[in-house]
Coordinates of C-alpha atoms in Angstrom, one line a residue:
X1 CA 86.4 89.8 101.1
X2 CA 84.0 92.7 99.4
X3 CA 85.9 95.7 97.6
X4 CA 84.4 97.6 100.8
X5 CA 86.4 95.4 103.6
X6 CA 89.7 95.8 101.2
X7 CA 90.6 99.3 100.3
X8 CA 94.0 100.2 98.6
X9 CA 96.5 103.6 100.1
X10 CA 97.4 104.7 97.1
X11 CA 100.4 107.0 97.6
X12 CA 101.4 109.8 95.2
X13 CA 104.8 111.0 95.2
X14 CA 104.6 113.7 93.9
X15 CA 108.4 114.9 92.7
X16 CA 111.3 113.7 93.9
X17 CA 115.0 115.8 94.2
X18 CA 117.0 114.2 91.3
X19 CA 114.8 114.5 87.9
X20 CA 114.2 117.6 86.3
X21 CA 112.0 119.7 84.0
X22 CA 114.4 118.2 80.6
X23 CA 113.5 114.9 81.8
X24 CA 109.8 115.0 82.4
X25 CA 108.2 118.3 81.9
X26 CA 105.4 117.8 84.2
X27 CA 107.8 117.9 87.7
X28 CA 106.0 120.8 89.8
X29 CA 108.9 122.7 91.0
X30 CA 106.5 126.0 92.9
X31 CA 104.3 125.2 95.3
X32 CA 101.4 126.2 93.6
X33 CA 102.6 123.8 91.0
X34 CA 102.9 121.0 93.8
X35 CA 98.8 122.3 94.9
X36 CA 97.7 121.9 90.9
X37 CA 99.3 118.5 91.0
X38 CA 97.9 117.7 94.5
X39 CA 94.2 118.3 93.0
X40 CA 94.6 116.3 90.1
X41 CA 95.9 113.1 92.3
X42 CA 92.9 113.5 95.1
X43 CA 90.6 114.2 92.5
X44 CA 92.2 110.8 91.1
X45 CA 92.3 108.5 94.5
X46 CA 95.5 109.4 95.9
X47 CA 94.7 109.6 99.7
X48 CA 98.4 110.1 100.8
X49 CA 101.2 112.4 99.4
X50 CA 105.2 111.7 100.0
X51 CA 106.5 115.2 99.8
X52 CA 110.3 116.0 98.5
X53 CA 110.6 120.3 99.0
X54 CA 112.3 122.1 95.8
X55 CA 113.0 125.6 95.5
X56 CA 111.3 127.4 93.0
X57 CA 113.5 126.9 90.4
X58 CA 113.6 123.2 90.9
X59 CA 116.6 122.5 93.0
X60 CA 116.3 120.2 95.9
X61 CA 115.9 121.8 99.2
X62 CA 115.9 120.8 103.3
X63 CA 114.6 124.3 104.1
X64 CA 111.7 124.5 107.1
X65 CA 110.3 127.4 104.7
X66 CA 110.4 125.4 101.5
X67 CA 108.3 122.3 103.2
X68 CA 105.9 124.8 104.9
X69 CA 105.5 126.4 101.6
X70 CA 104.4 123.6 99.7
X71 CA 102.4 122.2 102.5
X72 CA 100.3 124.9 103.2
X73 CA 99.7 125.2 99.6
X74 CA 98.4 121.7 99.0
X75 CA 96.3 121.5 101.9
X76 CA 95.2 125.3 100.9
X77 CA 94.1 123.6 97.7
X78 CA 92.6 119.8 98.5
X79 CA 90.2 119.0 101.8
X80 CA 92.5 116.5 103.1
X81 CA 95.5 114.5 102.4
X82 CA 97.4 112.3 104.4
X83 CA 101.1 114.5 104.6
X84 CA 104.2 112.4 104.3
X85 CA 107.6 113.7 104.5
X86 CA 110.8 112.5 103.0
X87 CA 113.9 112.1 105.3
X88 CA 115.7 110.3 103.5
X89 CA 119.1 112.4 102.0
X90 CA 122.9 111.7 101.6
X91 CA 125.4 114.4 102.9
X92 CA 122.5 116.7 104.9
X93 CA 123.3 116.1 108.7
X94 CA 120.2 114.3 110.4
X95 CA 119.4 117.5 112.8
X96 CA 118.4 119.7 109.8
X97 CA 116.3 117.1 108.6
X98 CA 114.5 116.3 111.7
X99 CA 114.2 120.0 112.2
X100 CA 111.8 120.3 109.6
X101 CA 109.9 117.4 111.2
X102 CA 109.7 119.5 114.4
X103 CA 108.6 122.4 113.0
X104 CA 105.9 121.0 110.6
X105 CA 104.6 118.0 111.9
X106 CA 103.5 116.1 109.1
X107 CA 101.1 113.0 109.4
X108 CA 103.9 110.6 108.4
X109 CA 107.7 110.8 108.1
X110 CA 109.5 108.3 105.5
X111 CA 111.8 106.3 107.3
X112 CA 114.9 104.4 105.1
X113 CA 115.5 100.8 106.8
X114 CA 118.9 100.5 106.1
X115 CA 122.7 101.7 105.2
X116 CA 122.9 100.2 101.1
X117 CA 124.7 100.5 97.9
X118 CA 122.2 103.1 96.0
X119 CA 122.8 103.5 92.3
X120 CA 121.5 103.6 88.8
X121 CA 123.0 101.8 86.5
X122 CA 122.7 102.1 82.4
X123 CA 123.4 99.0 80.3
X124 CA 123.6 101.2 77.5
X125 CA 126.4 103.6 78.8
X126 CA 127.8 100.1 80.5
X127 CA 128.5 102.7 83.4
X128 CA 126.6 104.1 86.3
X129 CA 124.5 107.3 86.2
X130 CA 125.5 107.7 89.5
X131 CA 126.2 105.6 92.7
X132 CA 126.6 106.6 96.5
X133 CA 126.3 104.8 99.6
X134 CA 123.3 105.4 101.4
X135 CA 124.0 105.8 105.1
X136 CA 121.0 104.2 107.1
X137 CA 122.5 103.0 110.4
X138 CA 120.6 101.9 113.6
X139 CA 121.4 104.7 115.0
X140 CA 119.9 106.7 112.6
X141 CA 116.9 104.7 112.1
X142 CA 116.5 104.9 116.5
X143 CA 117.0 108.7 115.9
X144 CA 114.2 109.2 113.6
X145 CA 112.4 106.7 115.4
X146 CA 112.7 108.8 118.3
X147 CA 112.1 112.1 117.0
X148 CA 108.6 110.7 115.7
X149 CA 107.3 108.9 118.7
X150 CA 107.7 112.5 120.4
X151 CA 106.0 114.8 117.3
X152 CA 103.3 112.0 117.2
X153 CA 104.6 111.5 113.4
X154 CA 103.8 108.2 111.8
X155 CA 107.1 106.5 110.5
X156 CA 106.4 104.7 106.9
X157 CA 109.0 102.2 107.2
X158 CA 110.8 102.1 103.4
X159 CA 113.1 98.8 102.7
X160 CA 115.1 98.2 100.1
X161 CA 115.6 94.4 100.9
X162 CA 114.2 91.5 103.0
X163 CA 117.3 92.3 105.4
X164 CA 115.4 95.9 106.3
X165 CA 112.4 94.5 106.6
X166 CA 114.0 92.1 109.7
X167 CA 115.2 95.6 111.0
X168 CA 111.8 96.2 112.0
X169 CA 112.4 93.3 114.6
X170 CA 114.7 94.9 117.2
X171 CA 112.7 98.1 117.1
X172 CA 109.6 96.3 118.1
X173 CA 111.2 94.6 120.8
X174 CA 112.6 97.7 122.3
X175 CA 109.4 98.8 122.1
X176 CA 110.1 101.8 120.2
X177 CA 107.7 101.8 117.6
X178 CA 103.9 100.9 117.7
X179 CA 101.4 98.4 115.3
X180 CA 100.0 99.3 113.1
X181 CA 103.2 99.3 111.1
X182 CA 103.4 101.3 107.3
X183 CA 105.7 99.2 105.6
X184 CA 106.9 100.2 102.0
X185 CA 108.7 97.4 99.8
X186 CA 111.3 99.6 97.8
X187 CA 111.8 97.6 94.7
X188 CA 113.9 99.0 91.6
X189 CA 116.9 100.8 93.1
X190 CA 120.4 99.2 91.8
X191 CA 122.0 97.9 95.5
X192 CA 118.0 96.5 97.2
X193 CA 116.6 93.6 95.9
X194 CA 115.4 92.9 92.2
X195 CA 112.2 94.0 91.1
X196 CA 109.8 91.0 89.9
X197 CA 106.8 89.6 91.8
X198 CA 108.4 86.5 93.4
X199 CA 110.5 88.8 95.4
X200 CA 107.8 91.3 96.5
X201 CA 106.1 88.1 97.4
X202 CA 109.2 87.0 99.4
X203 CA 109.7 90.6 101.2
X204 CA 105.7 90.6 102.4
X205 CA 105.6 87.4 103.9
X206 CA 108.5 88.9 105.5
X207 CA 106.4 91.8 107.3
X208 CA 105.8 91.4 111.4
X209 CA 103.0 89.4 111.0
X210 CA 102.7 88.4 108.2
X211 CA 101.6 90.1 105.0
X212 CA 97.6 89.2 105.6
X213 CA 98.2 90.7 109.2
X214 CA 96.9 93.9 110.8
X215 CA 100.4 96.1 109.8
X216 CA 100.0 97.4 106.2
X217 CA 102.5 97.2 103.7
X218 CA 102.9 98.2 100.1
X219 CA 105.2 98.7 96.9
X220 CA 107.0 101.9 95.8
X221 CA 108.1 100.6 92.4
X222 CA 111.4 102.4 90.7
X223 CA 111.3 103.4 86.7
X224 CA 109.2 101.5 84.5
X225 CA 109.0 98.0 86.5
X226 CA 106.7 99.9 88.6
X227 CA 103.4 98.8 87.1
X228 CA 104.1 95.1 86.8
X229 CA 105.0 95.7 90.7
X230 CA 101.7 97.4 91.1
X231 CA 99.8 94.8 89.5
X232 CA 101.3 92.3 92.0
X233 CA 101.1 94.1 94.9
X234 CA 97.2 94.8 94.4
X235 CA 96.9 91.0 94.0
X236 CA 99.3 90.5 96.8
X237 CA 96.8 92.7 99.2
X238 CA 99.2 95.3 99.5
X239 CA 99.2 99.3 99.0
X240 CA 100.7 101.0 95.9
X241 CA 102.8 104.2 95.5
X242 CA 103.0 105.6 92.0
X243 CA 104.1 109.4 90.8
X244 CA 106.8 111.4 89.0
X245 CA 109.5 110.9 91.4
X246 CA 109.6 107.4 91.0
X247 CA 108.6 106.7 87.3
X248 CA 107.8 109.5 84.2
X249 CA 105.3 106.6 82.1
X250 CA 102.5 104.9 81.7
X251 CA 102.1 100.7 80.9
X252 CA 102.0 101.4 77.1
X253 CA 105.3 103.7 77.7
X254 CA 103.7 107.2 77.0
X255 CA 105.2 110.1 79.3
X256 CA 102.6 110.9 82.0
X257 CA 101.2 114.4 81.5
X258 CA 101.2 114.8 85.3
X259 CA 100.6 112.8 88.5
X260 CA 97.4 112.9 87.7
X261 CA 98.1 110.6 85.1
X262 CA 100.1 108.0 87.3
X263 CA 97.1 108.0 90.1
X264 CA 94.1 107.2 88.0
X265 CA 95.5 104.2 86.3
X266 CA 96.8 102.8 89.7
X267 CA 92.8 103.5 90.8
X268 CA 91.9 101.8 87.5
X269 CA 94.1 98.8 87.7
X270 CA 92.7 99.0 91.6
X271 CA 89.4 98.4 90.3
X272 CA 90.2 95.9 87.8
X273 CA 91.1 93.0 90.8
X274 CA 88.0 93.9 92.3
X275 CA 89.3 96.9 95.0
X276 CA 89.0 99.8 95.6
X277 CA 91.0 103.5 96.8
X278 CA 91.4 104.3 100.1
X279 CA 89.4 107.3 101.4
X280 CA 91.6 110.0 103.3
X281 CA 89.6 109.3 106.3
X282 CA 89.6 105.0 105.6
X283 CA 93.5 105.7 105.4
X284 CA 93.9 107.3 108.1
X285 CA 92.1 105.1 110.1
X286 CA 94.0 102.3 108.5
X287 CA 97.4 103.6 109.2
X288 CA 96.7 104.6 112.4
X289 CA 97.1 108.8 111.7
X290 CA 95.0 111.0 113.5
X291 CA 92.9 113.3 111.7
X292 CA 94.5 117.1 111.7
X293 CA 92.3 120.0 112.5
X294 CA 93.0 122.5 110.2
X295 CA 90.7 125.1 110.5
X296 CA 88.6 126.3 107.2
X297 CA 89.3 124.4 104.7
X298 CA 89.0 125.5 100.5
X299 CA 85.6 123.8 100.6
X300 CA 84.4 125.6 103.4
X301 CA 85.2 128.6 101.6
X302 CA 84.1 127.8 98.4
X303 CA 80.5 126.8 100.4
X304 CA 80.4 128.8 103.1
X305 CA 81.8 132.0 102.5
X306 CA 80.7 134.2 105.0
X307 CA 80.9 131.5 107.8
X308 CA 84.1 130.8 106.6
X309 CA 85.3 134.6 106.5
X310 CA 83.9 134.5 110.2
X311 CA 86.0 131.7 111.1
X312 CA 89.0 132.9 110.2
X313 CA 88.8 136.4 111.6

């Protein structure tokens, strides 16, 4: 297979709701923090981004105007970028976070596979840093379902064990969701499965038809794992995810100046098994996720001026 016929979606999430500003200076927090951040990962390979909101001073928010914030300043700031919203929150009633799914319509909606254990646990403190139980029931995961068939919102399927990925099974069945499937292998997180190769192995051949099959699936790799998980995954076939929610450091454990950072050496260690990125539009295609018309865009301005000032008016 030529690097043409085998493109890689690599995701960028691009801040997550529990790290902060002590931990990794580099978090964007505003949105025009999350836009500076969104150029630097396009400009990098990223063709998707999985969006947490914040408030401006860093906290985590569920807010309609926090998402729309952030989203209109990303896309105010890149061409195009495949838009994919967290849902995934413990103690926030599912109505307020489909809401913000209704109102904004993002291209893809991140969809947790399972009820789990979810912790972090330090071997230094011999404690955990904290621990919850991460409520994911059928009827939840039917709820979302449902709520994204009618938006026309893609669903990126994220399991945390083989067991999440066989919850895909009923679903199909019923008819409720629709191949191609997006199908993230959440590998890292104390409670799902252990992060090492033979296990992402294991959880792919697990995907509805098999991991060389037409439904794409990839590897969101927790803390500093991530990159040996990466590394597999691209051998694997599969898509990567990499950014600041999920892990602060590079392979040779230097903090990441910004996304930026974390995208261009997934592209480079893309290119080194003989693939390639993902365009926006190749993604999209690949996924199954309509283009969005979104009127002028920054290049048209930054081209086109006057046609562009005539557009908008």
């Amino acid at each position: 297979m030529s690097r043409f016929e085998n493109p890689v979606i690599i995701t960028n999430s691009i801040s997550g709701t529990v790290a902060n500003r002590d931990q990794c200076p580099a978090i964007p927090y505003t949105p025009e923090e999350y836009a500076a951040e969104a150029r630097r990962v396009v400009d990098e390979g990223a063709s998707m981004i999985h969006i947490h909101a914040r408030r401006p001073d860093g906290t985590p928010s569920y807010e309609i105007e926090d998402f729309r914030a952030i989203t209109e300043a990303i896309l105010a700031e890149v061409d195009d970028v495949i838009v994919n919203y967290s849902t995934g929150a413990i103690g926030i009633p599912i109505e307020k976070r489909i809401e913000y799914l209704r109102e904004l319509r993002p291209d893809v909606g991140a969809l947790n596979m399972g009820s789990m254990n979810y912790a972090k646990y330090s071997r230094r403190r011999k404690d955990f840093v904290f621990k919850a139980v991460f409520e994911n029931s059928f009827d939840t995961i039917m709820e979302f379902v449902r709520a994204m068939r009618e938006l026309g919102i893609k669903p990126e399927h994220e399991c945390f064990d083989s067991g999440h990925v066989a919850n895909l099974d009923p679903l199909l069945d019923m008819e409720l969701l629709e191949e191609p499937l997006q199908i993230s292998c959440v590998m890292g997180v104390t409670g799902g499965i252990r992060p090492n190769a033979k296990n992402l192995a294991h959880m792919a051949d697990q995907i509805p038809g098999g991991a060389a099959g037409t439904n794409n699936w990839g590897v969101i790799g927790i803390s500093r794992e991530q990159w040996m998980l990466v590394a597999a995954a691209l051998t694997l076939g599969g898509n990567v995810r990499v950014g600041l929610e999920d892990n602060f450091y590079l392979p040779d454990g230097e903090m990441a100046r910004s996304n930026g950072d974390l995208v261009a050496k997934a592209r480079q260690m893309t290119e080194d098994v003989g693939r390639r990125p993902a365009t926006v539009a190749e993604a999209r295609e690949l996924l199954g996720v309509p283009g969005r018309d979104r009127g002028v865009t920054r290049r048209d301005v930054l081209e086109h001026p006057i046609e562009a000032a005539e557009a908008e008016a």
